[in-house]
Amino acid sequence: MTPLSNPAAGLTALAADQKSQDVTDWAARIGWVVGLLLVIALVYWLMREGWRWRGTLQGDLPELPEAPAEPGEPTLSLAGRYHGSTTAGQWLDRIVAHGLGTRSRVELTLTDAGVSVVRPGARDFFIPAGSILGARLDKGIAGKVLAEGGLLIITWRHGDREIDSGFRSDHAAEHRAWVEALAIKNTEHNQEGAR
């Protein structure tokens, strides 16, 4: 191993090999950023148009029922989230007509007349007792998947369509009581219809 005879010459050679960084091409960089923003805007617009198109396809769905003036004494109540509605048995076929696709906070109230669905910031609706087909605990509905039994799904008839509406209580232990109460309500209604 030979020692460097002239350390200053080595530094000079090293400095000669280095060159300054290229100057940033701002026009190209701005062009890429604008192009990316345009692609993002196009994707957002296409998603919005798809949502509108789905609503148009579901235009045959009648107006949602409103709660009666005197619904009766509340049997159960629940505060939580509304996660959307789908065609019954098809958990990915979201229904968006009449605001049923809008997620929101929710307050459910079960009375003898049916289930009142109050949604701050979204359209309220009412599920008449005669329209309730059943309830179950499930793990998912269009756009929301949770642990097994994490969602309360109420199946009901509206017009000629059967609908699954998904709710999640702030206290998941309340779900089981709702399933049992709605099963009793459905049985009572079926017995009255048979008379």
XYZ file of N, CA, C and O in Angstrom:
780
model
N 0.847 -1.162 0.000
C 0.000 0.000 0.000
C 0.891 1.223 0.000
O 1.774 1.352 0.832
N 0.660 2.131 -0.945
C 1.490 3.323 -1.046
C 0.722 4.510 -0.518
O -0.438 4.708 -0.846
N 1.395 5.254 0.322
C 0.716 6.431 0.855
C 0.571 7.484 -0.231
O 1.338 7.538 -1.176
N -0.453 8.311 -0.095
C -0.649 9.410 -1.044
C 0.507 10.379 -0.912
O 0.816 10.852 0.177
N 1.145 10.646 -2.030
C 2.280 11.557 -1.985
C 1.837 13.004 -1.858
O 2.512 13.808 -1.264
N 0.694 13.312 -2.448
C 0.226 14.696 -2.408
C -1.277 14.702 -2.100
O -2.096 14.539 -2.988
N -1.657 14.884 -0.815
C -3.080 14.859 -0.473
C -3.862 15.994 -1.149
O -5.020 15.826 -1.497
N -3.260 17.105 -1.389
C -3.968 18.220 -2.031
C -4.334 17.870 -3.452
O -5.393 18.249 -3.959
N -3.532 17.125 -4.152
C -3.822 16.729 -5.533
C -5.024 15.798 -5.566
O -5.852 15.852 -6.478
N -5.141 14.921 -4.557
C -6.290 14.006 -4.478
C -7.591 14.761 -4.290
O -8.608 14.447 -4.895
N -7.569 15.783 -3.465
C -8.773 16.593 -3.232
C -9.149 17.377 -4.474
O -10.328 17.527 -4.803
N -8.158 17.863 -5.187
C -8.415 18.609 -6.412
C -9.050 17.698 -7.455
O -10.000 18.084 -8.138
N -8.561 16.488 -7.548
C -9.114 15.535 -8.518
C -10.552 15.172 -8.137
O -11.427 15.050 -9.003
N -10.798 15.013 -6.857
C -12.153 14.698 -6.374
C -13.100 15.847 -6.666
O -14.221 15.639 -7.125
N -12.656 17.064 -6.454
C -13.487 18.238 -6.720
C -13.767 18.384 -8.211
O -14.842 18.816 -8.619
N -12.840 18.007 -9.058
C -13.021 18.112 -10.505
C -14.064 17.105 -10.995
O -14.773 17.353 -11.964
N -14.141 15.938 -10.321
C -15.118 14.924 -10.721
C -16.550 15.322 -10.356
O -17.499 14.843 -10.964
N -16.731 16.132 -9.352
C -18.074 16.540 -8.941
C -18.583 17.657 -9.837
O -17.823 18.514 -10.259
N -19.899 17.611 -10.088
C -20.501 18.701 -10.837
C -21.784 19.109 -10.130
O -22.347 18.350 -9.342
N -22.278 20.261 -10.420
C -23.459 20.764 -9.728
C -24.717 20.016 -10.195
O -24.758 19.465 -11.283
N -25.729 20.024 -9.349
C -27.015 19.377 -9.630
C -27.707 20.079 -10.785
O -27.601 21.287 -10.936
N -28.430 19.282 -11.607
C -29.178 19.887 -12.704
C -30.257 20.815 -12.149
O -30.838 20.553 -11.092
N -30.526 21.868 -12.865
C -31.564 22.819 -12.466
C -32.929 22.184 -12.715
O -33.152 21.538 -13.734
N -33.854 22.337 -11.761
C -35.200 21.763 -11.882
C -35.951 22.391 -13.048
O -35.963 23.607 -13.201
N -36.582 21.529 -13.827
C -37.391 21.992 -14.952
C -38.810 22.225 -14.423
O -39.641 21.320 -14.384
N -39.080 23.458 -14.002
C -40.353 23.778 -13.363
C -41.543 23.619 -14.306
O -42.616 23.209 -13.895
N -41.378 23.902 -15.561
C -42.489 23.765 -16.512
C -42.937 22.307 -16.598
O -44.145 22.007 -16.586
N -42.015 21.381 -16.662
C -42.356 19.957 -16.736
C -43.008 19.488 -15.440
O -43.995 18.750 -15.450
N -42.466 19.938 -14.318
C -43.022 19.527 -13.025
C -44.453 20.045 -12.855
O -45.339 19.319 -12.423
N -44.696 21.296 -13.201
C -46.041 21.868 -13.103
C -46.993 21.145 -14.059
O -48.146 20.850 -13.720
N -46.497 20.809 -15.243
C -47.321 20.067 -16.205
C -47.758 18.718 -15.652
O -48.923 18.322 -15.797
N -46.841 17.982 -15.003
C -47.195 16.697 -14.410
C -48.221 16.858 -13.289
O -49.162 16.063 -13.170
N -48.058 17.858 -12.446
C -49.000 18.087 -11.341
C -50.387 18.422 -11.880
O -51.396 17.880 -11.418
N -50.457 19.313 -12.868
C -51.755 19.673 -13.465
C -52.388 18.446 -14.110
O -53.590 18.197 -13.971
N -51.602 17.639 -14.819
C -52.121 16.416 -15.439
C -52.682 15.447 -14.415
O -53.757 14.877 -14.601
N -51.984 15.278 -13.295
C -52.453 14.398 -12.231
C -53.763 14.912 -11.635
O -54.694 14.140 -11.395
N -53.844 16.218 -11.394
C -55.082 16.800 -10.857
C -56.250 16.614 -11.816
O -57.382 16.358 -11.391
N -55.995 16.727 -13.126
C -57.051 16.506 -14.111
C -57.534 15.059 -14.107
O -58.736 14.799 -14.215
N -56.618 14.109 -13.966
C -57.007 12.693 -13.901
C -57.845 12.431 -12.660
O -58.869 11.749 -12.724
N -57.446 12.987 -11.515
C -58.214 12.815 -10.275
C -59.606 13.423 -10.432
O -60.609 12.821 -10.033
N -59.704 14.617 -11.025
C -61.007 15.255 -11.240
C -61.876 14.414 -12.174
O -63.086 14.270 -11.951
N -61.296 13.836 -13.213
C -62.047 12.996 -14.147
C -62.595 11.758 -13.440
O -63.764 11.398 -13.615
N -61.775 11.111 -12.622
C -62.228 9.918 -11.887
C -63.369 10.284 -10.943
O -64.377 9.576 -10.852
N -63.243 11.391 -10.219
C -64.303 11.843 -9.310
C -65.592 12.117 -10.084
O -66.677 11.709 -9.667
N -65.484 12.787 -11.223
C -66.674 13.095 -12.031
C -67.341 11.810 -12.528
O -68.563 11.684 -12.495
N -66.543 10.833 -12.970
C -67.103 9.562 -13.436
C -67.811 8.814 -12.304
O -68.874 8.222 -12.510
N -67.242 8.851 -11.103
C -67.896 8.207 -9.954
C -69.227 8.878 -9.654
O -70.231 8.205 -9.386
N -69.261 10.204 -9.688
C -70.496 10.942 -9.429
C -71.560 10.637 -10.476
O -72.728 10.433 -10.162
N -71.148 10.574 -11.740
C -72.087 10.254 -12.809
C -72.614 8.822 -12.671
O -73.777 8.549 -12.945
N -71.759 7.911 -12.234
C -72.190 6.528 -11.996
C -73.230 6.449 -10.898
O -74.207 5.701 -10.982
N -73.046 7.251 -9.854
C -74.004 7.301 -8.739
C -75.342 7.833 -9.245
O -76.390 7.288 -8.925
N -75.320 8.889 -10.052
C -76.559 9.452 -10.620
C -77.246 8.455 -11.548
O -78.460 8.327 -11.548
N -76.444 7.767 -12.357
C -76.990 6.794 -13.281
C -77.687 5.666 -12.523
O -78.765 5.238 -12.879
N -77.074 5.197 -11.416
C -77.681 4.156 -10.591
C -79.006 4.646 -10.012
O -79.985 3.913 -9.977
N -79.046 5.899 -9.574
C -80.295 6.470 -9.063
C -81.371 6.523 -10.128
O -82.549 6.286 -9.862
N -80.988 6.840 -11.373
C -81.939 6.874 -12.482
C -82.486 5.479 -12.762
O -83.681 5.308 -13.007
N -81.617 4.471 -12.723
C -82.065 3.094 -12.946
C -83.034 2.628 -11.864
O -83.882 1.777 -12.120
N -82.915 3.191 -10.671
C -83.788 2.805 -9.560
C -84.955 3.771 -9.406
O -85.586 3.849 -8.362
N -85.267 4.515 -10.465
C -86.345 5.501 -10.433
C -87.723 4.909 -10.228
O -88.663 5.620 -9.886
N -87.870 3.591 -10.418
C -89.176 2.954 -10.225
C -89.499 2.739 -8.748
O -90.621 2.372 -8.407
N -88.541 2.977 -7.869
C -88.772 2.814 -6.435
C -89.704 3.922 -5.948
O -89.416 5.103 -6.149
N -90.835 3.562 -5.310
C -91.766 4.611 -4.854
C -91.154 5.489 -3.760
O -90.139 5.137 -3.161
N -91.795 6.619 -3.504
C -91.353 7.509 -2.422
C -91.338 6.747 -1.103
O -92.164 5.875 -0.869
N -90.403 7.104 -0.241
C -90.288 6.438 1.055
C -91.417 6.876 1.979
O -91.805 8.048 1.979
N -91.948 5.945 2.778
C -93.011 6.311 3.719
C -92.490 7.245 4.814
O -91.324 7.176 5.193
N -93.372 8.106 5.279
C -93.039 8.983 6.405
C -93.695 8.445 7.663
O -94.725 7.772 7.606
N -93.105 8.762 8.796
C -93.630 8.281 10.077
C -95.012 8.868 10.330
O -95.256 10.028 10.015
N -95.927 8.075 10.879
C -97.250 8.605 11.202
C -97.156 9.644 12.313
O -96.190 9.664 13.078
N -98.162 10.496 12.389
C -98.175 11.546 13.411
C -98.172 10.951 14.817
O -97.534 11.482 15.725
N -98.872 9.865 15.010
C -98.937 9.181 16.305
C -98.434 7.752 16.149
O -99.232 6.825 15.983
N -97.118 7.525 16.197
C -96.604 6.175 15.970
C -96.818 5.213 17.139
O -96.721 4.017 16.981
N -97.093 5.741 18.324
C -97.281 4.887 19.491
C -96.073 4.926 20.413
O -95.112 5.646 20.183
N -96.166 4.121 21.474
C -95.088 4.064 22.466
C -93.858 3.353 21.911
O -93.975 2.301 21.288
N -92.666 3.903 22.139
C -91.450 3.234 21.666
C -91.197 1.932 22.434
O -91.298 1.896 23.653
N -90.894 0.875 21.697
C -90.535 -0.406 22.293
C -89.026 -0.485 22.485
O -88.543 -0.929 23.520
N -88.296 -0.065 21.454
C -86.833 -0.050 21.482
C -86.335 1.207 20.790
O -87.020 1.749 19.919
N -85.142 1.632 21.159
C -84.506 2.730 20.431
C -83.020 2.415 20.311
O -82.467 1.644 21.092
N -82.417 3.015 19.309
C -81.017 2.731 19.010
C -80.395 3.983 18.413
O -81.009 4.638 17.572
N -79.202 4.323 18.838
C -78.435 5.410 18.227
C -77.173 4.799 17.636
O -76.529 3.954 18.259
N -76.848 5.189 16.418
C -75.683 4.617 15.776
C -75.465 5.185 14.394
O -75.595 6.388 14.182
N -75.172 4.297 13.429
C -74.894 4.710 12.051
C -75.756 3.907 11.085
O -75.962 2.724 11.275
N -76.200 4.605 10.044
C -76.891 3.970 8.928
C -75.844 3.771 7.834
O -75.169 4.717 7.439
N -75.696 2.531 7.350
C -74.643 2.238 6.374
C -75.161 2.042 4.961
O -74.367 1.838 4.050
N -76.456 2.105 4.761
C -76.985 2.005 3.407
C -77.990 0.894 3.261
O -78.247 0.120 4.186
N -78.572 0.821 2.067
C -79.568 -0.195 1.744
C -79.186 -0.865 0.435
O -78.610 -0.238 -0.452
N -79.534 -2.151 0.352
C -79.265 -2.929 -0.851
C -80.508 -3.740 -1.200
O -81.437 -3.848 -0.399
N -80.505 -4.308 -2.392
C -81.545 -5.261 -2.750
C -81.379 -6.462 -1.830
O -80.269 -6.941 -1.618
N -82.487 -6.957 -1.261
C -82.424 -8.046 -0.285
C -81.697 -9.255 -0.864
O -81.959 -9.680 -1.986
N -80.758 -9.776 -0.082
C -80.003 -10.950 -0.477
C -78.822 -10.662 -1.386
O -78.043 -11.558 -1.680
N -78.679 -9.426 -1.832
C -77.563 -9.059 -2.711
C -76.794 -7.914 -2.053
O -77.014 -6.752 -2.356
N -75.886 -8.258 -1.179
C -75.267 -7.267 -0.303
C -74.391 -6.243 -1.018
O -73.965 -5.263 -0.420
N -74.133 -6.414 -2.314
C -73.347 -5.421 -3.051
C -74.190 -4.560 -3.988
O -73.677 -3.634 -4.597
N -75.480 -4.851 -4.125
C -76.361 -4.101 -5.020
C -76.973 -2.915 -4.262
O -78.111 -2.954 -3.825
N -76.197 -1.850 -4.129
C -76.605 -0.681 -3.340
C -77.794 0.035 -3.979
O -77.860 0.192 -5.185
N -78.719 0.472 -3.131
C -79.850 1.283 -3.580
C -79.540 2.728 -3.208
O -79.269 3.030 -2.045
N -79.563 3.627 -4.207
C -79.232 5.024 -3.950
C -80.438 5.946 -4.124
O -80.381 7.104 -3.719
N -81.523 5.451 -4.711
C -82.701 6.289 -4.944
C -83.273 6.777 -3.614
O -83.231 6.076 -2.602
N -83.803 7.987 -3.622
C -84.451 8.619 -2.465
C -83.531 8.741 -1.251
O -83.978 8.736 -0.114
N -82.222 8.821 -1.486
C -81.276 9.023 -0.396
C -80.941 7.779 0.399
O -80.258 7.871 1.421
N -81.389 6.597 -0.049
C -81.099 5.373 0.700
C -79.623 4.984 0.645
O -79.168 4.163 1.429
N -78.856 5.569 -0.260
C -77.434 5.257 -0.344
C -76.565 6.163 0.496
O -75.353 5.958 0.587
N -77.153 7.164 1.147
C -76.388 8.143 1.922
C -76.124 7.629 3.332
O -77.052 7.399 4.101
N -74.850 7.458 3.658
C -74.491 7.063 5.026
C -74.677 8.244 5.965
O -74.449 9.384 5.577
N -75.055 7.934 7.209
C -75.280 9.022 8.162
C -75.408 8.463 9.569
O -75.492 7.256 9.771
N -75.444 9.370 10.514
C -75.840 9.004 11.882
C -77.311 8.620 11.825
O -78.035 9.032 10.916
N -77.767 7.857 12.793
C -79.160 7.417 12.769
C -79.690 7.232 14.181
O -78.938 6.926 15.107
N -80.977 7.461 14.300
C -81.713 7.117 15.518
C -82.900 6.274 15.087
O -83.774 6.747 14.358
N -82.907 5.012 15.504
C -84.003 4.100 15.188
C -84.937 4.016 16.377
O -84.488 3.966 17.526
N -86.230 3.975 16.095
C -87.224 3.800 17.140
C -88.236 2.773 16.658
O -88.828 2.939 15.590
N -88.426 1.721 17.437
C -89.404 0.688 17.117
C -90.669 0.947 17.910
O -90.638 1.084 19.127
N -91.796 1.033 17.207
C -93.109 1.190 17.831
C -94.041 0.144 17.231
O -93.637 -0.623 16.356
N -95.294 0.128 17.675
C -96.268 -0.798 17.097
C -96.517 -0.494 15.624
O -96.863 -1.386 14.853
N -96.320 0.759 15.220
C -96.558 1.154 13.833
C -95.426 0.737 12.909
O -95.631 0.555 11.713
N -94.208 0.588 13.445
C -93.059 0.217 12.615
C -91.768 0.803 13.155
O -91.645 1.109 14.334
N -90.802 0.980 12.253
C -89.476 1.485 12.628
C -89.296 2.871 12.028
O -89.359 3.061 10.816
N -89.051 3.848 12.896
C -88.777 5.218 12.466
C -87.260 5.376 12.329
O -86.515 5.083 13.264
N -86.817 5.828 11.157
C -85.397 6.008 10.871
C -85.136 7.504 10.726
O -85.496 8.110 9.724
N -84.549 8.107 11.753
C -84.267 9.546 11.754
C -82.767 9.718 11.501
O -81.938 9.210 12.259
N -82.453 10.457 10.415
C -81.054 10.629 10.006
C -80.722 12.111 9.908
O -81.116 12.762 8.952
N -79.989 12.663 10.879
C -79.582 14.058 10.779
C -78.699 14.271 9.553
O -77.762 13.522 9.317
N -79.034 15.249 8.746
C -78.248 15.538 7.555
C -78.625 14.709 6.354
O -78.040 14.855 5.291
N -79.566 13.807 6.497
C -80.042 12.981 5.383
C -81.554 12.808 5.535
O -82.130 13.184 6.550
N -82.156 12.236 4.525
C -83.615 12.113 4.504
C -84.091 11.003 5.442
O -83.621 9.868 5.379
N -85.050 11.338 6.326
C -85.651 10.362 7.238
C -86.621 9.482 6.461
O -87.156 9.878 5.429
N -86.865 8.278 6.982
C -87.896 7.426 6.407
C -88.484 6.535 7.482
O -88.041 6.527 8.622
N -89.517 5.809 7.118
C -90.268 4.985 8.055
C -90.474 3.619 7.428
O -90.778 3.510 6.241
N -90.299 2.572 8.218
C -90.559 1.210 7.758
C -91.822 0.742 8.471
O -91.785 0.451 9.672
N -92.960 0.677 7.771
C -94.200 0.243 8.418
C -94.086 -1.189 8.938
O -93.394 -2.028 8.334
N -94.776 -1.484 10.042
C -94.711 -2.817 10.656
C -95.110 -3.898 9.659
O -94.508 -4.974 9.635
N -96.082 -3.617 8.806
C -96.529 -4.604 7.828
C -95.522 -4.865 6.726
O -95.628 -5.866 6.008
N -94.556 -4.005 6.574
C -93.534 -4.168 5.528
C -92.291 -4.895 6.015
O -91.454 -5.301 5.215
N -92.153 -5.065 7.327
C -90.953 -5.696 7.891
C -91.015 -7.202 7.632
O -91.976 -7.872 7.996
N -89.998 -7.710 6.974
C -89.920 -9.135 6.652
C -89.023 -9.899 7.619
O -89.084 -11.115 7.694
N -88.164 -9.185 8.333
C -87.284 -9.836 9.294
C -86.074 -8.987 9.593
O -85.913 -7.889 9.072
N -85.225 -9.532 10.451
C -83.979 -8.854 10.823
C -82.949 -9.921 11.151
O -83.291 -11.036 11.540
N -81.696 -9.568 10.955
C -80.619 -10.508 11.253
C -79.347 -9.733 11.565
O -79.249 -8.541 11.292
N -78.389 -10.439 12.123
C -77.056 -9.885 12.322
C -76.201 -10.365 11.162
O -76.279 -11.529 10.764
N -75.405 -9.481 10.611
C -74.580 -9.839 9.458
C -73.251 -9.125 9.578
O -73.054 -8.292 10.461
N -72.345 -9.425 8.648
C -71.020 -8.803 8.706
C -70.798 -7.738 7.652
O -69.806 -7.037 7.699
N -71.713 -7.598 6.681
C -71.445 -6.610 5.653
C -72.648 -6.193 4.857
O -73.646 -6.894 4.773
N -72.522 -4.999 4.304
C -73.477 -4.437 3.356
C -72.638 -3.543 2.448
O -71.555 -3.121 2.841
N -73.095 -3.263 1.260
C -72.309 -2.540 0.246
C -71.430 -1.452 0.844
O -71.909 -0.495 1.421
N -70.131 -1.620 0.718
C -69.194 -0.603 1.169
C -68.815 -0.672 2.632
O -68.009 0.124 3.100
N -69.367 -1.625 3.400
C -69.030 -1.716 4.817
C -68.972 -3.177 5.229
O -69.950 -3.905 5.093
N -67.815 -3.613 5.715
C -67.647 -4.974 6.204
C -67.068 -4.894 7.606
O -66.093 -4.181 7.847
N -67.705 -5.608 8.531
C -67.280 -5.609 9.929
C -67.109 -7.051 10.396
O -67.283 -7.989 9.609
N -66.834 -7.220 11.664
C -66.757 -8.559 12.237
C -68.136 -9.212 12.151
O -69.163 -8.532 12.054
N -68.163 -10.536 12.190
C -69.425 -11.276 12.113
C -70.406 -10.751 13.158
O -70.069 -10.612 14.324
N -71.612 -10.423 12.728
C -72.641 -9.913 13.636
C -72.508 -8.440 13.957
O -73.196 -7.931 14.833
N -71.657 -7.725 13.252
C -71.426 -6.312 13.546
C -72.478 -5.366 13.004
O -72.494 -4.201 13.362
N -73.346 -5.863 12.109
C -74.397 -5.022 11.524
C -75.770 -5.605 11.798
O -75.971 -6.815 11.732
N -76.706 -4.726 12.084
C -78.116 -5.093 12.180
C -78.719 -4.846 10.806
O -78.691 -3.723 10.306
N -79.227 -5.890 10.173
C -79.834 -5.778 8.849
C -81.336 -5.972 9.000
O -81.786 -7.016 9.487
N -82.103 -4.966 8.605
C -83.572 -5.059 8.605
C -84.015 -5.269 7.165
O -83.707 -4.457 6.293
N -84.734 -6.366 6.931
C -85.264 -6.664 5.603
C -86.721 -6.229 5.571
O -87.498 -6.588 6.461
N -87.065 -5.443 4.544
C -88.421 -4.916 4.449
C -88.845 -4.798 2.992
O -88.023 -4.803 2.092
N -90.147 -4.720 2.782
C -90.695 -4.603 1.436
C -91.120 -3.163 1.196
O -91.784 -2.550 2.022
N -90.708 -2.646 0.028
C -91.113 -1.295 -0.367
C -91.520 -1.364 -1.825
O -90.684 -1.620 -2.700
N -92.801 -1.160 -2.080
C -93.312 -1.338 -3.437
C -93.199 -2.811 -3.783
O -93.616 -3.677 -3.013
N -92.613 -3.123 -4.914
C -92.427 -4.524 -5.303
C -90.996 -5.001 -5.060
O -90.581 -6.030 -5.569
N -90.250 -4.267 -4.257
C -88.846 -4.589 -4.019
C -88.613 -4.920 -2.550
O -89.151 -4.267 -1.661
N -87.790 -5.946 -2.316
C -87.366 -6.267 -0.951
C -85.998 -5.630 -0.726
O -85.109 -5.740 -1.563
N -85.862 -4.957 0.417
C -84.684 -4.140 0.708
C -84.046 -4.596 2.019
O -84.748 -4.892 2.994
N -82.718 -4.641 2.040
C -81.949 -4.836 3.268
C -81.354 -3.485 3.641
O -80.644 -2.878 2.833
N -81.637 -3.009 4.851
C -81.038 -1.761 5.340
C -80.106 -2.096 6.495
O -80.480 -2.840 7.407
N -78.881 -1.548 6.452
C -77.863 -1.889 7.443
C -77.634 -0.781 8.456
O -77.459 0.376 8.090
N -77.620 -1.163 9.728
C -77.423 -0.233 10.836
C -76.375 -0.805 11.780
O -76.245 -2.019 11.924
N -75.646 0.091 12.418
C -74.689 -0.323 13.456
C -74.909 0.567 14.665
O -74.768 1.787 14.593
N -75.247 -0.066 15.767
C -75.488 0.664 17.006
C -74.175 1.115 17.624
O -73.132 0.497 17.433
N -74.244 2.207 18.382
C -73.083 2.635 19.151
C -72.736 1.594 20.220
O -71.616 1.537 20.701
N -73.728 0.772 20.580
C -73.562 -0.305 21.560
C -74.014 -1.596 20.889
O -75.207 -1.910 20.877
N -73.077 -2.350 20.343
C -73.392 -3.525 19.524
C -74.223 -4.565 20.266
O -74.914 -5.362 19.636
N -74.212 -4.564 21.588
C -75.005 -5.526 22.350
C -76.506 -5.325 22.126
O -77.294 -6.240 22.361
N -76.913 -4.148 21.650
C -78.336 -3.877 21.396
C -78.858 -4.597 20.164
O -80.068 -4.768 20.020
N -77.997 -5.020 19.278
C -78.431 -5.640 18.022
C -79.328 -6.857 18.248
O -80.345 -7.023 17.585
N -78.937 -7.730 19.161
C -79.687 -8.964 19.400
C -81.128 -8.667 19.832
O -82.063 -9.307 19.360
N -81.319 -7.670 20.694
C -82.675 -7.312 21.144
C -83.526 -6.853 19.967
O -84.720 -7.160 19.890
N -82.927 -6.117 19.018
C -83.661 -5.655 17.831
C -84.068 -6.829 16.949
O -85.184 -6.871 16.437
N -83.166 -7.782 16.755
C -83.489 -8.949 15.930
C -84.671 -9.706 16.536
O -85.621 -10.079 15.839
N -84.621 -9.913 17.844
C -85.703 -10.643 18.518
C -87.019 -9.863 18.463
O -88.071 -10.425 18.175
N -86.970 -8.552 18.724
C -88.196 -7.743 18.720
C -88.815 -7.677 17.326
O -90.043 -7.750 17.176
N -87.998 -7.556 16.300
C -88.533 -7.500 14.932
C -89.071 -8.851 14.484
O -90.038 -8.915 13.714
N -88.494 -9.942 14.977
C -89.032 -11.271 14.668
C -90.417 -11.430 15.294
O -91.343 -11.954 14.661
N -90.575 -10.969 16.528
C -91.878 -11.021 17.196
C -92.884 -10.153 16.444
O -94.023 -10.554 16.191
N -92.459 -8.945 16.055
C -93.332 -8.021 15.324
C -93.780 -8.650 13.996
O -94.947 -8.566 13.629
N -92.876 -9.316 13.311
C -93.194 -9.951 12.035
C -94.181 -11.101 12.241
O -95.136 -11.263 11.481
N -93.974 -11.899 13.293
C -94.870 -13.010 13.595
C -96.266 -12.498 13.923
O -97.270 -13.042 13.433
N -96.347 -11.443 14.747
C -97.650 -10.864 15.091
C -98.370 -10.364 13.849
O -99.572 -10.589 13.684
N -97.635 -9.707 12.962
C -98.261 -9.167 11.755
C -98.756 -10.304 10.854
O -99.828 -10.222 10.270
N -97.970 -11.390 10.738
C -98.384 -12.519 9.919
C -99.620 -13.203 10.487
O -100.498 -13.636 9.728
N -99.716 -13.283 11.821
C -100.899 -13.885 12.442
C -102.134 -13.026 12.224
O -103.229 -13.528 11.971
N -101.970 -11.695 12.288
C -103.101 -10.793 12.029
C -103.557 -10.894 10.579
O -104.747 -10.861 10.292
N -102.602 -11.056 9.664
C -102.931 -11.171 8.246
C -103.647 -12.473 7.929
O -104.434 -12.559 6.991
N -103.377 -13.535 8.737
C -103.997 -14.832 8.495
C -105.440 -14.884 8.979
O -106.206 -15.722 8.581
N -105.808 -13.965 9.878
C -107.188 -13.962 10.429
C -108.185 -13.436 9.439
O -108.029 -12.685 8.595
